Amino acid sequence: MTEPTNAALFERARAVIPGGVNSPVRAFGSVGGTPYFVARAEGPHVYDVEGNRYIDYVMSYGPGILGHAHPAVTAAVESAAAKGTSYGAPTEAEVLLAEEMCRRIDGMEMVRMVSSGTEATMTAIRLARGATGRDRILKFAGNYHGHSDSLLVAGGSGVAQQGLKGSEGVTEGAVADTIVAPYNVVPEIDDTVAAVIVEPVAANMGLIEPQPGFLAGLRAACDDTGALLMFDEVITGFRLCRGGAAEWFEVKPDIWCFGKVIGGGLPVGAFGASREIMSHLAPLGPVYQAGTLSGNPLAMAAGLAQLEQLTPAAYDQLTATAATLQAGMIEAFADAGVVASVPRVGPLLGLFFGPQAPVDFEGAKAVCENGVYERFFHGMLEAGVALAPGAYEALFPSLAHGSDEVDATIEAVRRVAKNL
Ligand SMILES: *Cc1c(COP(=O)(O)O)cnc(C)c1O
């Protein structure tokens, strides 16, 4: 039997899976062409079914902070799997991960595990409404908070890519209480607002830094009106530094949402807050939430094993790797005469083919839709470097990306940029 090709698998996939994928961006819709089907991954590399090897900057869009198939994570999952995959009863691993998260996040006293970032933000919104007795929520254009109905409107990531204004199938009623404001401008809010939800670093409309005073301004506006400030740290949490964006920017939200890194590549999300706020949640309080697979033993084991590797030295290494990539890419683009900006916040890297990094969704769209990223993406893929197949995504260098991979990446940028 011959091995399947990417094209053959994509054709079979499209027959039985809408668009051939289980998450839209993976279909290569915005960059064109056939997606590579992954056979396996190790360290900084993914290998497709045709045997091609790529230096991977997708890294599952964030979870792969240690690199792929890290031995500590793999061993933890194997050991947990041998003891059973799900029980419907509490386990020690849930306690250990919750304790570790609360230790790292100053001000977060309790945390509830769910199975995705979407579930985390969706439930955190319900919690904020239940805790405040208010209905309205405010989100920022271009921020992505997963695909629950009330949060899809003006979403980044794949939502932006498809040019959808939210989504068909979402009722007027579901978004009637969602206010959308431009990123990086402190909005006027009143005492009808239950929560302001924000990506403290916007990483789903390219990478956009919060302007000085933006997050502190949100904190003050929430304090003035009694709204709860909610940081969607699904990307920034346990990635920017030990304490995530709250520590990095020295602004504390009322509610934190997590995902990606905390699952070690298994399906996990979580949200946390003070004991007082979390006491509104069932079974302590009247705000309902539940999950058959919440706190799943494999996912908890993977998350714990991953966090154990994330020492202060690890964060220094991640940031150094991203800084080297940033400097090399800026130089390579400049030498090739390609207009580009490479924003960076600690270990997080972005790429815009415009003269300066945008500060909001309008600015991001203008650059992301100029058609350059698509050509760059395919050039890089041909050169053995896998970037996200969409201009609105960030780059995720991992601890497994060593100087060999960084040098090879910069060399590839240099070659591809010359032919743009
Ligand atoms: C990925 C992401 C989500 C959604 O998480 P899923 O696990 O894909 O449901 C929410 N918020 C942000 C900031 C994200 O990047």
Coordinates of N, CA, C and O in Angstrom, one line a residue, residues 104-108 186 196 198-201 210-223 228-233 236 240-241 243-258:
R104 N 0.7 30.7 40.6 CA 1.4 31.5 39.6 C 0.7 32.8 39.3 O 1.3 33.8 38.9
I105 N -0.6 32.8 39.5 CA -1.4 34.0 39.1 C -1.8 34.7 40.4 O -2.7 34.3 41.1
D106 N -1.2 35.9 40.6 CA -1.4 36.6 41.8 C -2.8 37.2 41.8 O -3.2 37.9 40.9
G107 N -3.6 36.9 42.8 CA -5.0 37.4 42.9 C -6.0 36.4 42.5 O -7.2 36.6 42.7
M108 N -5.6 35.3 41.8 CA -6.6 34.3 41.4 C -6.6 33.2 42.5 O -5.6 32.6 42.8
V186 N -9.8 53.4 25.4 CA -10.6 53.1 26.6 C -12.0 53.5 26.4 O -12.3 54.7 26.1
V196 N -16.1 43.7 30.9 CA -15.3 44.1 29.8 C -14.3 43.0 29.5 O -13.5 42.7 30.4
V198 N -11.2 41.4 27.3 CA -10.1 41.9 26.4 C -9.0 40.9 26.3 O -8.7 40.1 27.2
E199 N -8.4 40.8 25.1 CA -7.1 40.1 25.0 C -6.0 41.1 25.4 O -5.8 42.1 24.7
P200 N -5.4 40.9 26.5 CA -4.4 41.9 27.0 C -3.3 42.2 26.0 O -2.7 43.3 26.0
V201 N -2.9 41.2 25.2 CA -2.1 41.4 24.0 C -3.0 40.8 22.9 O -3.4 39.6 23.0
P210 N -1.0 46.2 23.6 CA -1.8 47.3 24.2 C -1.0 48.5 24.3 O 0.1 48.5 24.7
Q211 N -1.6 49.7 23.9 CA -0.9 50.9 24.0 C -0.7 51.3 25.5 O -1.6 50.9 26.3
P212 N 0.3 52.1 25.8 CA 0.5 52.4 27.2 C -0.8 53.1 27.8 O -1.4 53.9 27.2
G213 N -1.3 52.6 28.9 CA -2.4 53.2 29.6 C -3.7 52.5 29.2 O -4.8 52.7 29.9
F214 N -3.7 51.7 28.2 CA -5.0 51.1 27.7 C -5.6 50.1 28.8 O -6.7 50.2 29.2
L215 N -4.7 49.1 29.2 CA -5.2 48.1 30.2 C -5.5 48.8 31.5 O -6.5 48.5 32.2
A216 N -4.6 49.7 32.0 CA -4.9 50.4 33.2 C -6.2 51.3 33.1 O -6.9 51.4 34.1
G217 N -6.4 51.8 31.9 CA -7.6 52.6 31.7 C -8.9 51.7 31.8 O -9.9 52.2 32.4
L218 N -8.8 50.5 31.3 CA -9.9 49.6 31.4 C -10.1 49.2 32.9 O -11.3 49.1 33.3
R219 N -9.1 49.0 33.6 CA -9.2 48.7 35.1 C -9.9 49.8 35.8 O -10.8 49.6 36.6
A220 N -9.5 51.1 35.5 CA -10.2 52.2 36.1 C -11.6 52.4 35.7 O -12.5 52.6 36.6
A221 N -11.9 52.2 34.4 CA -13.3 52.3 34.0 C -14.2 51.2 34.6 O -15.3 51.5 35.0
C222 N -13.7 50.0 34.8 CA -14.4 49.0 35.5 C -14.6 49.3 36.9 O -15.7 49.1 37.5
D223 N -13.6 49.8 37.6 CA -13.7 50.2 39.0 C -14.7 51.3 39.2 O -15.5 51.2 40.2
L228 N -16.9 44.0 35.7 CA -15.8 43.1 36.0 C -14.8 43.1 34.8 O -15.3 43.1 33.6
L229 N -13.6 43.3 35.1 CA -12.6 43.2 34.0 C -12.1 41.8 33.8 O -11.7 41.1 34.7
M230 N -12.2 41.4 32.5 CA -11.9 40.0 32.2 C -10.8 39.9 31.2 O -10.9 40.5 30.1
F231 N -9.6 39.3 31.6 CA -8.5 39.1 30.7 C -8.7 37.8 30.0 O -8.7 36.7 30.7
D232 N -8.8 37.7 28.7 CA -8.8 36.5 28.0 C -7.3 36.2 27.7 O -6.7 36.7 26.8
E233 N -6.7 35.4 28.6 CA -5.3 35.0 28.6 C -5.1 33.6 28.0 O -4.2 32.9 28.3
T236 N -1.9 34.5 26.1 CA -0.9 35.1 26.9 C -0.6 34.4 28.2 O 0.5 34.5 28.8
L240 N 3.6 34.6 28.3 CA 4.4 35.9 28.4 C 5.4 35.8 29.5 O 6.6 36.2 29.4
C241 N 5.0 35.2 30.6 CA 5.8 35.0 31.8 C 5.0 34.2 32.8 O 3.9 33.8 32.5
G243 N 3.3 34.7 35.4 CA 2.0 35.2 35.8 C 1.2 35.8 34.6 O 0.2 36.4 34.9
G244 N 1.7 35.5 33.4 CA 0.9 35.9 32.3 C 0.8 37.5 32.1 O 1.6 38.2 32.6
A245 N -0.2 37.9 31.4 CA -0.3 39.3 31.0 C -0.6 40.2 32.2 O -0.1 41.4 32.3
A246 N -1.3 39.7 33.2 CA -1.6 40.5 34.4 C -0.3 40.9 35.1 O -0.1 42.0 35.5
E247 N 0.7 39.9 35.2 CA 2.0 40.2 35.8 C 2.8 41.1 34.8 O 3.4 42.1 35.3
W248 N 2.8 40.8 33.5 CA 3.6 41.5 32.6 C 3.3 43.0 32.5 O 4.1 43.8 32.5
F249 N 2.0 43.3 32.5 CA 1.5 44.7 32.4 C 1.2 45.3 33.8 O 0.8 46.5 33.8
E250 N 1.2 44.5 34.8 CA 0.9 45.0 36.2 C -0.5 45.6 36.3 O -0.7 46.6 36.9
V251 N -1.4 44.9 35.6 CA -2.8 45.3 35.7 C -3.6 44.0 36.0 O -3.5 43.0 35.3
K252 N -4.4 44.0 37.1 CA -5.0 42.8 37.6 C -6.5 42.8 37.1 O -7.2 43.7 37.4
P253 N -6.9 41.8 36.4 CA -8.3 41.7 36.0 C -9.1 41.1 37.2 O -8.5 40.7 38.2
D254 N -10.5 41.0 37.1 CA -11.3 40.3 38.1 C -11.4 38.9 37.7 O -11.6 38.0 38.6
I255 N -11.4 38.6 36.4 CA -11.6 37.2 36.0 C -10.5 36.9 34.9 O -10.3 37.7 34.0
W256 N -9.9 35.7 35.0 CA -8.9 35.3 34.0 C -9.5 34.1 33.2 O -10.2 33.3 33.8
C257 N -9.2 34.1 31.9 CA -9.6 32.9 31.1 C -8.3 32.3 30.5 O -7.4 33.1 30.1
F258 N -8.2 31.0 30.6 CA -7.0 30.3 30.1 C -7.4 29.2 29.1 O -8.5 28.8 29.0

